[in-house]
mmCIF file of C-alpha atoms in Angstrom:
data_model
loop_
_atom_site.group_PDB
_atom_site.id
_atom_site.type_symbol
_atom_site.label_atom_id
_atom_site.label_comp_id
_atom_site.label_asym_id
_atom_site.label_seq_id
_atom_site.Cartn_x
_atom_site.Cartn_y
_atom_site.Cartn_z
ATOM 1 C CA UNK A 7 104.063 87.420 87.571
ATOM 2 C CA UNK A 8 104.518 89.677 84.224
ATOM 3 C CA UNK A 9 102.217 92.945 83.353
ATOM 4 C CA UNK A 10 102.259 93.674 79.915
ATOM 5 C CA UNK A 11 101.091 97.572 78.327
ATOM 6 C CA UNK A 12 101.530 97.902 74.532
ATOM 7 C CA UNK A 13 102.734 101.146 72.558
ATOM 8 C CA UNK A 14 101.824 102.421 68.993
ATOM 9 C CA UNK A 15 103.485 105.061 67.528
ATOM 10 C CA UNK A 16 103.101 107.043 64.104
ATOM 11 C CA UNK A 17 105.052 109.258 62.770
ATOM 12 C CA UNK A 18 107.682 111.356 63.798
ATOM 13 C CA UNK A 19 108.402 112.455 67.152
ATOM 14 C CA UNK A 20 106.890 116.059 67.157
ATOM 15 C CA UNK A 21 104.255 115.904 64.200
ATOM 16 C CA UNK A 22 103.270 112.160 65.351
ATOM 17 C CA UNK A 23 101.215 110.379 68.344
ATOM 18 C CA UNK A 24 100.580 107.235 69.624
ATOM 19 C CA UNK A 25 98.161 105.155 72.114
ATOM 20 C CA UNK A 26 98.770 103.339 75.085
ATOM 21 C CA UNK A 27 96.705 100.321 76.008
ATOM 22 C CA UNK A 28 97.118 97.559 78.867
ATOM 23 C CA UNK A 29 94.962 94.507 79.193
ATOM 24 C CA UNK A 30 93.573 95.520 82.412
ATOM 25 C CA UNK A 31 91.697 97.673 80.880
ATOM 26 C CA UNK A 32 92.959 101.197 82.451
ATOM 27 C CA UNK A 33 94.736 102.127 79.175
ATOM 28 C CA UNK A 34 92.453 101.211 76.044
ATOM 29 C CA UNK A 35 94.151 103.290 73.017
ATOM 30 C CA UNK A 36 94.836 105.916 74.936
ATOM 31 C CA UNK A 37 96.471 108.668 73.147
ATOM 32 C CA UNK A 38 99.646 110.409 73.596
ATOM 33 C CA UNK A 39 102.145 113.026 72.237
ATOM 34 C CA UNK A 40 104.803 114.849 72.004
ATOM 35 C CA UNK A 41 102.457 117.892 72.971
ATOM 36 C CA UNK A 42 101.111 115.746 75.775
ATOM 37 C CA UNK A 43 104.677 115.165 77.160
ATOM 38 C CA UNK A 44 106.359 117.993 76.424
ATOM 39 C CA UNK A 45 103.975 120.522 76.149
ATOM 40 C CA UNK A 46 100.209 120.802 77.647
ATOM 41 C CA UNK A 47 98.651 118.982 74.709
ATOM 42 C CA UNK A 48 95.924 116.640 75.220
ATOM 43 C CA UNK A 49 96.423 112.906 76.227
ATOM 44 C CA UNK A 50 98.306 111.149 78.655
ATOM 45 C CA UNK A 51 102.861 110.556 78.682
ATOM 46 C CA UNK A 52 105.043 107.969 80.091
ATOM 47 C CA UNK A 53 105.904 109.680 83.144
ATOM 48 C CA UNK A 54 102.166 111.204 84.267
ATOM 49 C CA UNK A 55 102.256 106.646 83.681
ATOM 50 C CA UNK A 56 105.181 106.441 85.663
ATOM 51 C CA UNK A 57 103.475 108.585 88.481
ATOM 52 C CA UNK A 58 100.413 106.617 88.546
ATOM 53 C CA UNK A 59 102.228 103.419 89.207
ATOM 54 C CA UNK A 60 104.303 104.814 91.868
ATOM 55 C CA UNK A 61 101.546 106.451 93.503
ATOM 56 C CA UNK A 62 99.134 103.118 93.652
ATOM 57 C CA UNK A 63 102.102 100.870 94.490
ATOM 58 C CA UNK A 64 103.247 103.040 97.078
ATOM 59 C CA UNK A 65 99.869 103.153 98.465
ATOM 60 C CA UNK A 66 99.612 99.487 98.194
ATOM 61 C CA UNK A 67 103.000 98.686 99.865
ATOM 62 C CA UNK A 68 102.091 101.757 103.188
ATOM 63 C CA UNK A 69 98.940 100.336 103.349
ATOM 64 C CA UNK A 70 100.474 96.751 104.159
ATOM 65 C CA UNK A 71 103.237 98.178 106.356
ATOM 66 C CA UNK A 72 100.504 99.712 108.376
ATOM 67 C CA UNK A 73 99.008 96.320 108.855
ATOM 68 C CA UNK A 74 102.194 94.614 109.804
ATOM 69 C CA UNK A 75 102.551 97.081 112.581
ATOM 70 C CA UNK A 76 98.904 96.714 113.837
ATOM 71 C CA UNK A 77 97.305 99.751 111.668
ATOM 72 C CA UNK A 78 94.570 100.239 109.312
ATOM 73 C CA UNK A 79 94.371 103.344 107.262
ATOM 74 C CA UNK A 80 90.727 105.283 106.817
ATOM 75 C CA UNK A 81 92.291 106.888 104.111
ATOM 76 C CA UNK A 82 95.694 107.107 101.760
ATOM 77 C CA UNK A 83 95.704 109.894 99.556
ATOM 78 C CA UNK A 84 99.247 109.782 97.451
ATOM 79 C CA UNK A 85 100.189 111.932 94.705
ATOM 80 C CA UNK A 86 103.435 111.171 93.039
ATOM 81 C CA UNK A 87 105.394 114.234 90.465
ATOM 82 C CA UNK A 88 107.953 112.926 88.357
ATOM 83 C CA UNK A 89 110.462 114.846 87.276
ATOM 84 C CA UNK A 90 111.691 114.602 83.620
ATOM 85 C CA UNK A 91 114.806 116.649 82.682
ATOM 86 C CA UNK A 92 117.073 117.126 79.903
ATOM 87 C CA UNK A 93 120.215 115.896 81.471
ATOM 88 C CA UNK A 94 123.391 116.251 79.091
ATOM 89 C CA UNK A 95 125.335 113.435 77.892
ATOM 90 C CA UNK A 96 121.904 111.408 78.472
ATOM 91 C CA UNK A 97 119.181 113.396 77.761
ATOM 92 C CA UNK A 98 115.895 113.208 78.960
ATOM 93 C CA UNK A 99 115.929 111.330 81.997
ATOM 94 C CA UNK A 100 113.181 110.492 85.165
ATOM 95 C CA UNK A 101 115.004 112.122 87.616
ATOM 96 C CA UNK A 102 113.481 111.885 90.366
ATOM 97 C CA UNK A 103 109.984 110.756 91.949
ATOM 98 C CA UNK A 104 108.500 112.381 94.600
ATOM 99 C CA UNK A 105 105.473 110.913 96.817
ATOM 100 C CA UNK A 106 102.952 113.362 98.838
ATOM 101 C CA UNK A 107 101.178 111.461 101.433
ATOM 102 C CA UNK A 108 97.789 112.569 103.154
ATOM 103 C CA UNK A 109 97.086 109.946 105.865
ATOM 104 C CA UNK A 110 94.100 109.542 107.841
ATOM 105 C CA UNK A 111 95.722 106.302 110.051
ATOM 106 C CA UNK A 112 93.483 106.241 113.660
ATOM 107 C CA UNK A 113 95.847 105.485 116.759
ATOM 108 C CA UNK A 114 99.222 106.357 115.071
ATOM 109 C CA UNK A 115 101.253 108.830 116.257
ATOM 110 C CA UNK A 116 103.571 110.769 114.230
ATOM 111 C CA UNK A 117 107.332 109.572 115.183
ATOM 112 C CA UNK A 118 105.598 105.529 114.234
ATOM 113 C CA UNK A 119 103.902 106.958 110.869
ATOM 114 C CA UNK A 120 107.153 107.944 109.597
ATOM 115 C CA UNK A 121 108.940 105.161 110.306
ATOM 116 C CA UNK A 122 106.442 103.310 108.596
ATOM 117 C CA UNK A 123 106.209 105.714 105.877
ATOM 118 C CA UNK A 124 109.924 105.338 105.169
ATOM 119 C CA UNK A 125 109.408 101.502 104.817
ATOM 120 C CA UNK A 126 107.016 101.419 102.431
ATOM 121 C CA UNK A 127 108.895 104.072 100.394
ATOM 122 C CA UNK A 128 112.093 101.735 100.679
ATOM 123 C CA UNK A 129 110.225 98.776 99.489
ATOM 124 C CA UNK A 130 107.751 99.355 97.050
ATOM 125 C CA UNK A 131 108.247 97.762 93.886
ATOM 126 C CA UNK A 132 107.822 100.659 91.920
ATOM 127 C CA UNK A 133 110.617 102.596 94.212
ATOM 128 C CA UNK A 134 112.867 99.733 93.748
ATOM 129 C CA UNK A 135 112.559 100.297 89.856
ATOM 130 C CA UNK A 136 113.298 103.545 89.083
ATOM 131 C CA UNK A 137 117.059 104.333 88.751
ATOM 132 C CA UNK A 138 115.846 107.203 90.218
ATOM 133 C CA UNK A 139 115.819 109.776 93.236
ATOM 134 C CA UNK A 140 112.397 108.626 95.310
ATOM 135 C CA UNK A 141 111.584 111.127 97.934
ATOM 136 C CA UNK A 142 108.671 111.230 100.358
ATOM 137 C CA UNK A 143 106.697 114.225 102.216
ATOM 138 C CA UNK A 144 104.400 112.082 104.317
ATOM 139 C CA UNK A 145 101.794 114.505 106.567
ATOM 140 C CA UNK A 146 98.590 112.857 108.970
ATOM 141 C CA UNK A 147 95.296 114.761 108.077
#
């Protein structure tokens, strides 16, 4: 299975902008910029992207762990913040991800959730990808 998202860019880095679109339909010319990445400019950035995928896959991949182990979730609530940082020789570079669970999971109790927590961290896709830090604060509502 292959996902696709498609990039246009014009002009140069700080006076230009771009859109974003995916066939799914999510991202239909949706702008970006240097303001909206590096600044507070409208649109959306590669890593508020990044974030989105992490969060939803993460979600995804808890919400199947749960299963496995005899769970169903009322509610996932996951927020992912990725960090982007200027990191000499390299430059900017993802950093780090970090996932903030809210988890509404009837029956579980709390030593089982993060176990399970853990294991969906460790094995979601998106995790897998990033050559990045992943982290995890996972709390029961």
């Amino acid at each position: 299975m292959k996902r696709t998202a498609t990039a246009v860019w014009n002009g140069s880095l700080k006076e230009g902008n771009g859109t974003l679109t995916a066939p799914g339909g999510a991202l239909k010319s949706t702008p970006y910029s240097f303001n909206s990445r590096f600044a507070s400019g409208a649109g959306t950035n590669p890593e508020e992207l990044i974030a989105a995928a992490h969060s939803g896959c993460f979600a995804m991949a808890l919400s199947a762990a749960l299963g496995e182990a005899g769970f169903q979730p009322d509610r996932l609530e996951v927020t992912a913040e990725v960090s982007l940082d200027n990191v000499p020789p390299a430059g900017w570079t993802v950093t780090a991800s970090h996932l903030n669970l809210i988890a509404k999971i009837p029956g579980i109790d709390a030593a089982k959730f993060e176990e399970i927590a853990g294991k969906a961290k460790a094995g979601c896709p998106i995790s897998r990808l990033l050559n990045a830090t992943v982290t995890l604060t996972a709390k029961l509502a």
